[in-house]
mmCIF file with all atom_site columns, C-alpha atoms in Angstrom:
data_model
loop_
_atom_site.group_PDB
_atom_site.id
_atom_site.type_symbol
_atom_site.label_atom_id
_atom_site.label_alt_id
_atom_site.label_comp_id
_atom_site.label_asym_id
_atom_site.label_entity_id
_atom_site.label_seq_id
_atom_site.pdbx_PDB_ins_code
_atom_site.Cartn_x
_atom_site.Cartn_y
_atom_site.Cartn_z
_atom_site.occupancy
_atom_site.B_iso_or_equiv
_atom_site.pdbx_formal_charge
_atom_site.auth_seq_id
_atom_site.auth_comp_id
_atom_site.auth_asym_id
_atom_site.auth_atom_id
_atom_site.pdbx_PDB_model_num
ATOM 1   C CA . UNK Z 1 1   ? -12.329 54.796 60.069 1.00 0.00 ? 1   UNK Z CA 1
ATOM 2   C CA . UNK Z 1 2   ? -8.545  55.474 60.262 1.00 0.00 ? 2   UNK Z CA 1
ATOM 3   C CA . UNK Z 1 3   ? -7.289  57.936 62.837 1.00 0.00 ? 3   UNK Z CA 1
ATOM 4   C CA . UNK Z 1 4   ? -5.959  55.273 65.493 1.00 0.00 ? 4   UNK Z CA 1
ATOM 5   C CA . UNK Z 1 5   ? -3.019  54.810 63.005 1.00 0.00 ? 5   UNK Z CA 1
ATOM 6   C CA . UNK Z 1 6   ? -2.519  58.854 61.968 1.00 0.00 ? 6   UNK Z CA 1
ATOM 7   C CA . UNK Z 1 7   ? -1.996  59.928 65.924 1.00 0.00 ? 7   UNK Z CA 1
ATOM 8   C CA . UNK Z 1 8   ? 1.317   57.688 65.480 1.00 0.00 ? 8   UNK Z CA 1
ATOM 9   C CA . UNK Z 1 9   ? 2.637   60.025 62.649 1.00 0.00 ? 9   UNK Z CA 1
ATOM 10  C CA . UNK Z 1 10  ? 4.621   62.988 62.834 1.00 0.00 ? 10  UNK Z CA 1
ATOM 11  C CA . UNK Z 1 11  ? 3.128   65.234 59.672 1.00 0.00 ? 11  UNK Z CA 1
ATOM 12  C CA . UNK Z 1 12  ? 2.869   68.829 61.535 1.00 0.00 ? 12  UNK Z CA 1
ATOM 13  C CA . UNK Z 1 13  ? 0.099   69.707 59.398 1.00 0.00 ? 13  UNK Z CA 1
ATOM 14  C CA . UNK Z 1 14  ? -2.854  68.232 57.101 1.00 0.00 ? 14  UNK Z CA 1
ATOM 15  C CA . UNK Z 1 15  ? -1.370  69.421 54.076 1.00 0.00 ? 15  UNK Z CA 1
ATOM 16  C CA . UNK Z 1 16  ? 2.164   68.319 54.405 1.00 0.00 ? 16  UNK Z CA 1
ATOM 17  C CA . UNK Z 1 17  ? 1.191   65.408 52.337 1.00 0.00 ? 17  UNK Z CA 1
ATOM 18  C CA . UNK Z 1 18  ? -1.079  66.873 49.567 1.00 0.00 ? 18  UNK Z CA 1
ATOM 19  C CA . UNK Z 1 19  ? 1.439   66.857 47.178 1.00 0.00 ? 19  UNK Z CA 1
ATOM 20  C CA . UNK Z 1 20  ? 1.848   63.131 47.647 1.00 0.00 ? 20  UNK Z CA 1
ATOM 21  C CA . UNK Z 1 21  ? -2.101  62.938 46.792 1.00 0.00 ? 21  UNK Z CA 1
ATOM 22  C CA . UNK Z 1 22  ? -2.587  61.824 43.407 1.00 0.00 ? 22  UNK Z CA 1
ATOM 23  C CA . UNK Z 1 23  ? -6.425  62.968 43.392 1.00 0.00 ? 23  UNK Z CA 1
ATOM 24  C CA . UNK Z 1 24  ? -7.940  59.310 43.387 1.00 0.00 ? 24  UNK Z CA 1
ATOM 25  C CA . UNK Z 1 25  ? -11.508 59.017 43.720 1.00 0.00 ? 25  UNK Z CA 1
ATOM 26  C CA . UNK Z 1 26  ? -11.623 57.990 47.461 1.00 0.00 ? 26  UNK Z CA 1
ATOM 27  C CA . UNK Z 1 27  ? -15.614 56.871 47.939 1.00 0.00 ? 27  UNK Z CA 1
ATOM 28  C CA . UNK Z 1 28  ? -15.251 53.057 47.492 1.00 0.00 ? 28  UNK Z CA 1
ATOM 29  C CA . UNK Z 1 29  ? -10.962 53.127 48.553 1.00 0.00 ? 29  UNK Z CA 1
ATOM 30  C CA . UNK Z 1 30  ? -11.307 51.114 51.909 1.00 0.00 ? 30  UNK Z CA 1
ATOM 31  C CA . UNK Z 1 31  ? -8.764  52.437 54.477 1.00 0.00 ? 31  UNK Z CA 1
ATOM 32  C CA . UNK Z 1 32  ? -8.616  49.001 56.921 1.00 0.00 ? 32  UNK Z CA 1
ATOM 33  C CA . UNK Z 1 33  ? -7.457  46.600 53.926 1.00 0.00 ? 33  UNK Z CA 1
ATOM 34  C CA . UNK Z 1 34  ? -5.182  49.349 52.207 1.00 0.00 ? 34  UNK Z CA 1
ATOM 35  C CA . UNK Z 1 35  ? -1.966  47.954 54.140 1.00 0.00 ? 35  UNK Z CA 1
ATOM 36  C CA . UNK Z 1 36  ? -1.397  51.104 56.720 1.00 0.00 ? 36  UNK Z CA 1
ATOM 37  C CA . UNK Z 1 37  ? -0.968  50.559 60.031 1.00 0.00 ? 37  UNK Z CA 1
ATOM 38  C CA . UNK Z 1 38  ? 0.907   51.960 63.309 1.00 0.00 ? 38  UNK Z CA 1
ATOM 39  C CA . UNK Z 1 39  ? 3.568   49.793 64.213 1.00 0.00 ? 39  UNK Z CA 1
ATOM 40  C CA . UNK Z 1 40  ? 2.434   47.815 67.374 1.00 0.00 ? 40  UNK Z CA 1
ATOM 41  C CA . UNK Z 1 41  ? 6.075   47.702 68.392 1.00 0.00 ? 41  UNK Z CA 1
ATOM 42  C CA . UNK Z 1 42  ? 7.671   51.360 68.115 1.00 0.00 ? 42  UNK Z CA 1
ATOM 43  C CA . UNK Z 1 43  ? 4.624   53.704 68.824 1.00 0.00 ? 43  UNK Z CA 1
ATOM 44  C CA . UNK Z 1 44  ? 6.315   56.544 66.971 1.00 0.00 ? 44  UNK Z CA 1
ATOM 45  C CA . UNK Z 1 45  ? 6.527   54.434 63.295 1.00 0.00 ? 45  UNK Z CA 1
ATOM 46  C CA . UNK Z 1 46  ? 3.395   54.196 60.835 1.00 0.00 ? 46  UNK Z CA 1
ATOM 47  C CA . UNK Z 1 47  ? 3.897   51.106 58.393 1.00 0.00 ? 47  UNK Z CA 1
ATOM 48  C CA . UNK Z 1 48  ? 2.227   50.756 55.006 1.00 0.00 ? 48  UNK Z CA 1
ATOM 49  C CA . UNK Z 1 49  ? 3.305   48.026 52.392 1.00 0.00 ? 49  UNK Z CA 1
ATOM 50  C CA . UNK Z 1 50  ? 6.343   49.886 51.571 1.00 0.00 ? 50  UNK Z CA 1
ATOM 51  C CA . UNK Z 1 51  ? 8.624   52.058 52.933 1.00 0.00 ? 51  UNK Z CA 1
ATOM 52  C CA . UNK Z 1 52  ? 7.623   54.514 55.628 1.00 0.00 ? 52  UNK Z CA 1
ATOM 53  C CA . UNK Z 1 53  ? 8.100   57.506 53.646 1.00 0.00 ? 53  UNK Z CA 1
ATOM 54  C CA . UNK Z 1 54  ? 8.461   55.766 50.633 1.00 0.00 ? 54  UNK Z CA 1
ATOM 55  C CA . UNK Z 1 55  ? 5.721   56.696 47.904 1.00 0.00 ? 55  UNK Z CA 1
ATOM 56  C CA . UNK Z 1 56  ? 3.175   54.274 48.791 1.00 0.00 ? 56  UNK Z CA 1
ATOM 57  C CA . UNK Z 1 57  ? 3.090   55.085 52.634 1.00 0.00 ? 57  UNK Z CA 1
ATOM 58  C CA . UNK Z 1 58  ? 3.036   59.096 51.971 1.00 0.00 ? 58  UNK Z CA 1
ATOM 59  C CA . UNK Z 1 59  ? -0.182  58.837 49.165 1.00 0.00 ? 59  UNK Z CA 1
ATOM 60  C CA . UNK Z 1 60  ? -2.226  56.442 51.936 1.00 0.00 ? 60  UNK Z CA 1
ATOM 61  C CA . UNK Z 1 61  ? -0.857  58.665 54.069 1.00 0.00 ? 61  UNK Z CA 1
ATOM 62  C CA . UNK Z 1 62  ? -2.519  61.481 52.056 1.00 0.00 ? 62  UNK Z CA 1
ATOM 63  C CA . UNK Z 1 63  ? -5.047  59.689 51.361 1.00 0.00 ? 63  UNK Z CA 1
ATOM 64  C CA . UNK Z 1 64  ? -5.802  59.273 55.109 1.00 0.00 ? 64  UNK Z CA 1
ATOM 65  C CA . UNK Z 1 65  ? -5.600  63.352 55.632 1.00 0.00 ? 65  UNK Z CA 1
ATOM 66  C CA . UNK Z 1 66  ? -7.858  64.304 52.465 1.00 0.00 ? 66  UNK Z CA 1
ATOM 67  C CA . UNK Z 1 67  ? -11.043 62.390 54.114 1.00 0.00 ? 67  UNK Z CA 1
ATOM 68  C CA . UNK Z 1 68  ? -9.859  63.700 57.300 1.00 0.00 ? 68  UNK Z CA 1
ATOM 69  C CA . UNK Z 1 69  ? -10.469 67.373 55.804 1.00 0.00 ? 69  UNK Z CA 1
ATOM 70  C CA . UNK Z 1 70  ? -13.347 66.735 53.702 1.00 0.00 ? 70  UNK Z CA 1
ATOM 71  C CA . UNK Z 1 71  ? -15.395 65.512 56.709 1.00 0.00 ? 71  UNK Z CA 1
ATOM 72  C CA . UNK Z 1 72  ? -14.277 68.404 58.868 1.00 0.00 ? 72  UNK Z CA 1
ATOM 73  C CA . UNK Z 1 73  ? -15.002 70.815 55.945 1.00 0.00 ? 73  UNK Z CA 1
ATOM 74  C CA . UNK Z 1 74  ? -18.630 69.157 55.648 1.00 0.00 ? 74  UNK Z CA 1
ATOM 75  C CA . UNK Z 1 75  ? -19.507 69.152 58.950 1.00 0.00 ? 75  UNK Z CA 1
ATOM 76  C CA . UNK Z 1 76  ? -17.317 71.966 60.640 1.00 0.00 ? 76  UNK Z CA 1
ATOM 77  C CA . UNK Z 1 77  ? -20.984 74.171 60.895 1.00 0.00 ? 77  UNK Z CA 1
ATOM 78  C CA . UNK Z 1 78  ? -22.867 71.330 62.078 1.00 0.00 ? 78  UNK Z CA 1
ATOM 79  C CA . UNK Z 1 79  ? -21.339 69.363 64.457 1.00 0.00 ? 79  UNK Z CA 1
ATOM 80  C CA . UNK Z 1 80  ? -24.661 67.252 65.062 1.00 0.00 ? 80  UNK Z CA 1
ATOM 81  C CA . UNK Z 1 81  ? -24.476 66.429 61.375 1.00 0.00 ? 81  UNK Z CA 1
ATOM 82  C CA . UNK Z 1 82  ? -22.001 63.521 61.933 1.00 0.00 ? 82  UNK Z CA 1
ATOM 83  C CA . UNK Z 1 83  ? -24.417 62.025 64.887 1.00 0.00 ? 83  UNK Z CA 1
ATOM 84  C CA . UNK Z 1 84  ? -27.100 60.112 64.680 1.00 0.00 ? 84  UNK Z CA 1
ATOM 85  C CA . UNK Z 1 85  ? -30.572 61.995 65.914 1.00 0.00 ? 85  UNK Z CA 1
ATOM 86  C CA . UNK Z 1 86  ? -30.083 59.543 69.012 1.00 0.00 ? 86  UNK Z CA 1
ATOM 87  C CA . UNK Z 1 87  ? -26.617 60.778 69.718 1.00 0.00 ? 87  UNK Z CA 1
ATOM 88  C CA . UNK Z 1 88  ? -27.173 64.119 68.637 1.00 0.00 ? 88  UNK Z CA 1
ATOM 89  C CA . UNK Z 1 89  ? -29.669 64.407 71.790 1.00 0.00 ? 89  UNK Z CA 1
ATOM 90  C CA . UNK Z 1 90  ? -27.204 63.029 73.683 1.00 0.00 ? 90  UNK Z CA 1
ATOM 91  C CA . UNK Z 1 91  ? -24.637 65.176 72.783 1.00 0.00 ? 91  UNK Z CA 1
ATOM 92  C CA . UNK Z 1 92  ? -26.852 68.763 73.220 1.00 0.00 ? 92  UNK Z CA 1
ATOM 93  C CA . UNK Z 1 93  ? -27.789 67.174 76.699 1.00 0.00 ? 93  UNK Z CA 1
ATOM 94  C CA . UNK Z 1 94  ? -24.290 66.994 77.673 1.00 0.00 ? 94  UNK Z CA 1
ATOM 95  C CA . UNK Z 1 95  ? -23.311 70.808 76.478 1.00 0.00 ? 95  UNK Z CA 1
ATOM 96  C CA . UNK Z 1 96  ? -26.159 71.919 78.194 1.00 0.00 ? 96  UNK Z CA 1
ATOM 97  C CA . UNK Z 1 97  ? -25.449 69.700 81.462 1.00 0.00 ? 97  UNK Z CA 1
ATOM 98  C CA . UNK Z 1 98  ? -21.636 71.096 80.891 1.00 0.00 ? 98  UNK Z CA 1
ATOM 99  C CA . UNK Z 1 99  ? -23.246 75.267 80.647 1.00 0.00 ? 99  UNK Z CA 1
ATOM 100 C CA . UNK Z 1 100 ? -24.777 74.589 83.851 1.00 0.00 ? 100 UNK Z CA 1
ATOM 101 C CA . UNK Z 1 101 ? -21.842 73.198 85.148 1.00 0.00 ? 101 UNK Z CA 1
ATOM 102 C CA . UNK Z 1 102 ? -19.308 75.543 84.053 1.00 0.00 ? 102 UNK Z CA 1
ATOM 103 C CA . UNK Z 1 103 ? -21.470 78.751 84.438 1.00 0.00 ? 103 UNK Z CA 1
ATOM 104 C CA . UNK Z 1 104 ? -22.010 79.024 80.570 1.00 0.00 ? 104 UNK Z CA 1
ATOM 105 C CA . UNK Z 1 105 ? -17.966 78.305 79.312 1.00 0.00 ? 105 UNK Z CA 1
ATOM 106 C CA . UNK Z 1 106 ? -18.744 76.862 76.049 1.00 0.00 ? 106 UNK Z CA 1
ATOM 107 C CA . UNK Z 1 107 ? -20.890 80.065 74.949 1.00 0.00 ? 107 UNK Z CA 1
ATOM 108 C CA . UNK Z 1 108 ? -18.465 82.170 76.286 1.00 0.00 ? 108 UNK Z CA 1
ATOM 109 C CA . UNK Z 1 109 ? -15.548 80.261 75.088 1.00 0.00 ? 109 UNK Z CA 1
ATOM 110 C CA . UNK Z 1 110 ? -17.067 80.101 71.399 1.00 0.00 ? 110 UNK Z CA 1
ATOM 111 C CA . UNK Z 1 111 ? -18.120 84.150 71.664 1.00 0.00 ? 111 UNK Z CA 1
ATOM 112 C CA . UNK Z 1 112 ? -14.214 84.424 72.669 1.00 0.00 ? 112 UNK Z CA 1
ATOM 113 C CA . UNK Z 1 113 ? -13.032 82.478 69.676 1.00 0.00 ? 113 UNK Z CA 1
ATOM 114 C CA . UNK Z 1 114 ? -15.449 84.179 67.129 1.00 0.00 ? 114 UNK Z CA 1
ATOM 115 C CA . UNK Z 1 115 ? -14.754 87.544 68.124 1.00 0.00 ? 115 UNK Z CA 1
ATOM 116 C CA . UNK Z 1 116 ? -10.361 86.619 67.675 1.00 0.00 ? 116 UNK Z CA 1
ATOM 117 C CA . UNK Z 1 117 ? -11.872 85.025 64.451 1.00 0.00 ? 117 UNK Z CA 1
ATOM 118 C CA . UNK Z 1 118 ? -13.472 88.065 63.219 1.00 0.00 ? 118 UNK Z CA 1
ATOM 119 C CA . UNK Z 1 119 ? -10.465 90.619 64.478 1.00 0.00 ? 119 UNK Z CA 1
ATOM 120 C CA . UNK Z 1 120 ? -7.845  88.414 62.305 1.00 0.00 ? 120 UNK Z CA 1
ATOM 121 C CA . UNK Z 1 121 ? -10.483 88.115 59.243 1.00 0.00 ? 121 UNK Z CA 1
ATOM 122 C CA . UNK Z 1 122 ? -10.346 92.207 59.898 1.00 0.00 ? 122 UNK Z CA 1
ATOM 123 C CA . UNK Z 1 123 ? -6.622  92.630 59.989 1.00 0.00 ? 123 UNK Z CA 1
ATOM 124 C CA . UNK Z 1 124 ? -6.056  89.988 57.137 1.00 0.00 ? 124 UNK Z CA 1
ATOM 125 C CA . UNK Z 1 125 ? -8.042  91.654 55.002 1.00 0.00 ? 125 UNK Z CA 1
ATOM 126 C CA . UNK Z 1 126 ? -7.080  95.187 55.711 1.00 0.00 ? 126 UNK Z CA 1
ATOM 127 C CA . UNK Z 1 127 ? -3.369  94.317 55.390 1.00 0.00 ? 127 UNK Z CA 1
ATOM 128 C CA . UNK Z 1 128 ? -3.262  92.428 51.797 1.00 0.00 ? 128 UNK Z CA 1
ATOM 129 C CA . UNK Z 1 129 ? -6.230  93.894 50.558 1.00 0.00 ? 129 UNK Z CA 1
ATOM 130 C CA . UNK Z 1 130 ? -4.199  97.483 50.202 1.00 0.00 ? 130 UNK Z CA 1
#
C-alpha cells in the first residue's frame, strides 16, 4: 500500500501529523498516483508534489498515517484478520513451529506484556481517577 515511502520519514509518532489531516474520505484516495514518494537519491527525504513539509506533503503525509491506524485499530485483536485463510494457516503454523522452538516465548512474552498492560491500566486509573 504505502509504507516503503513512510520508513524514510522522520515523524516520531502517528499523530504528529493529524492536525495536517483535513478528514477526507480516504476509501477510493489511491496512495501510488497521489505524488508521494521517498527520494531514491537522499534516503532520509520523502517528496510529494510540493514542498517536503509544505502543506501538500504533511496532509498525504497524514493521510498515509490515518490508514496506517485505522487498519491497526481494526485488526489489532485479530491478527489473522488481515490474512487470507491460506496465509492465516501459514502463519499459526509458524507461531506454533516458533513455541516449539523457543520453549513457548511468544505465550510467555504476550502473558509478560498483558500483565505490564494491566498494572499501567491499574495505576492510570487509580492516579487520575482520584
Amino acid at each position: 500500500m504505502m509504507k516503503s515511502p513512510l520508513k524514510e520519514c522522520d515523524q516520531v509518532h502517528i499523530d504528529d501529523v493529524s492536525s495536517d489531516d483535513n478528514g477526507q474520505d480516504l476509501s477510493n484516495y489511491n496512495f501510488r498516483t497521489d505524488g508521494f514518494h521517498a527520494a531514491a537519491t537522499n534516503a532520509s527525504l520523502c517528496l510529494a508534489t510540493g514542498v517536503r513539509g509544505g502543506v501538500d506533503w504533511m496532509r498525504k503525509l497524514a493521510f498515509r498515517y490515518r490508514a496506517i491506524k485505522e487498519i491497526y485499530n481494526r485488526y489489532r485483536n485479530s491478527v489473522g484478520g488481515l490474512l487470507s485463510p491460506a496465509k492465516r494457516e501459514q502463519w499459526i503454523q509458524l507461531r506454533m513451529e516458533i513455541e516449539s522452538l523457543t520453549d513457548n516465548w511468544l505465550t510467555l512474552v504476550t502473558k509478560c506484556l498483558e500483565l505490564i498492560n494491566s498494572r499501567l491500566v491499574d495505576h492510570c486509573f487509580r492516579t487520575y481517577a482520584l
